[in-house]
Amino acid sequence: MIEIKGSIKQYAWGGYHYLPMMLGTNLGNEPAAELWLGDHKSGSATLIDGSPLCKWIEAAPEYRLGKGLVLRYGCRLPFLFKILDVREPLSIQVHPTIEQAKKGYKREISKGIAQDQRSYHDDNHKPELMLALSDFYLLHGFRNVTEALAELNKYKSLNEIIKLYSEIGIKGFVSLIFNLPKSNLGRLLTPIIEANRSAYAQNEISKSESLFWFMRAVERIERDNMDLDAGLLMIFIMNLMYVRKGDVVYQDAGVPHAYLEGQNIELMANSDNVVRCGLTPKHVDTRELLEITDFSPITPATVKGRANTDGSTDYIVPVDDFALREYKLEKGQSLATPEDKGACIWFVLSGEVKLDNQQHYSNSGSAFYQRPGEVNVFRAISDAVIYRASASTN
Ligand SMILES: [Zn+2]
């Protein structure tokens, strides 16, 4: 196994402390939003000598990825492992299926759409699994109609569109709000903003209410001089999900979602394809949004782990691009890493460990790459929590 270093993404919504403290780096006053541990070209991890992991893999793909993975996915890892620190809400987004991604990528390339206007950066799908590393809040799929109506009915100014929600359904409603002229959006939303401004400022609205996240999004819109955005109405018709540390959520293609606050591990298919769906100053491709979104309401649920005989826990999702395994080692315990037919990424979340083939001790934030067929031994110097990302073994 070799040690790898992740690539840090300094998006504006990121926090200032979590990742720098975990990695022992100092980024000054710059936010650190994501740590990417994978070979995606937009942010490849590196080896200790600074050379990109993607180049290293491409130099000997069958040896370093495994024959099976190369045949199925080509000369790249099928998954991308990330750590996120969400300080401010992200935009609402939807990810495509493989067929939609292939079509969309081809179309945007042939039309010569500029990089920053694109939704498709590759031809892959991007199902996502997240494991909360703190209390975590997110928007996840559409609420059932009764709940959405109850939420919308709290606000008098929304009267005229509530009737439409019942009449034209969720898809019609989403299409309508994304096509509203700015002035209409202002007429609907400004009364809600003004009525709740002081309660929000005085911390009187709970994070368990959709209104809190509506006001938080407004706070950012006003601070950054952005326009009011149809995504603000999406907050009321989407499920607000609170997950506790250790809980896992899966987001399949077509499910709209937005991370609101907290830290998490995110494991996904190796792709960067995002169709935006509001709460963003960037262009929303409404046509594509209506095309790929799944408008059926869903009941939010966490993914239950499956306990293995060696004490580890597997989080299995309905795609075979990735699976996440968790090990909780006690001080003094050792773990012979299970041999795998494909490449794996290991991540030390907490504690101190020593790998048998390394001279030094490794702390929280350390990551390793395991070649197919390779075995190594982790020795826990203190209690330690370790994660392994692999292609699904199912
Ligand atoms: Zn996403």
Coordinates of N, CA, C and O and ligand atoms in Angstrom, one line a residue, residues 90-95 126-128 251 255 257-259 266 268 273-274, ligand 1:
L90 N -25.1 24.3 0.0 CA -24.7 24.2 -1.4 C -25.9 24.4 -2.3 O -27.0 24.4 -1.8
S91 N -25.7 24.5 -3.6 CA -26.8 24.6 -4.5 C -27.6 23.3 -4.5 O -27.1 22.3 -4.1
I92 N -28.9 23.4 -4.8 CA -29.7 22.2 -5.0 C -29.3 21.5 -6.3 O -29.0 22.3 -7.3
Q93 N -29.1 20.2 -6.3 CA -28.6 19.6 -7.5 C -29.2 18.3 -7.8 O -29.8 17.6 -6.9
V94 N -29.1 17.8 -9.0 CA -29.6 16.5 -9.5 C -28.4 15.9 -10.3 O -27.8 16.6 -11.0
H95 N -28.2 14.6 -10.2 CA -27.2 13.9 -11.0 C -27.9 13.0 -12.0 O -28.9 12.4 -11.7
K126 N -23.6 9.7 -11.4 CA -22.9 10.1 -10.1 C -23.8 9.8 -8.9 O -24.2 10.7 -8.2
P127 N -24.2 8.5 -8.7 CA -24.9 8.2 -7.5 C -24.0 8.5 -6.3 O -22.8 8.4 -6.4
E128 N -24.5 8.9 -5.2 CA -23.7 9.4 -4.0 C -24.2 8.7 -2.7 O -25.3 8.6 -2.5
Q251 N -28.0 8.8 -2.3 CA -28.7 9.6 -3.3 C -28.6 9.1 -4.7 O -27.5 9.1 -5.2
V255 N -32.5 12.2 -7.9 CA -33.1 12.7 -6.6 C -32.5 14.1 -6.4 O -31.2 14.2 -6.2
H257 N -31.1 17.2 -4.3 CA -30.6 17.2 -2.9 C -29.7 18.4 -2.8 O -29.2 19.0 -3.8
A258 N -29.5 18.8 -1.5 CA -28.6 19.9 -1.2 C -28.1 19.7 0.2 O -28.8 19.5 1.1
Y259 N -26.8 19.7 0.3 CA -26.2 19.7 1.7 C -26.3 21.1 2.3 O -26.0 22.1 1.6
E266 N -18.1 11.5 1.6 CA -19.0 11.3 0.5 C -18.2 10.3 -0.5 O -17.1 10.5 -0.8
M268 N -18.8 8.3 -4.2 CA -19.7 8.4 -5.3 C -19.0 7.8 -6.5 O -17.8 7.5 -6.5
N273 N -20.6 15.3 -12.8 CA -21.8 15.8 -13.5 C -22.9 16.3 -12.6 O -23.5 15.5 -11.8
V274 N -23.2 17.6 -12.7 CA -24.2 18.2 -11.8 C -25.1 19.1 -12.6 O -24.7 19.9 -13.3
Ligands
ZN1 ZN -24.7 15.7 -5.2

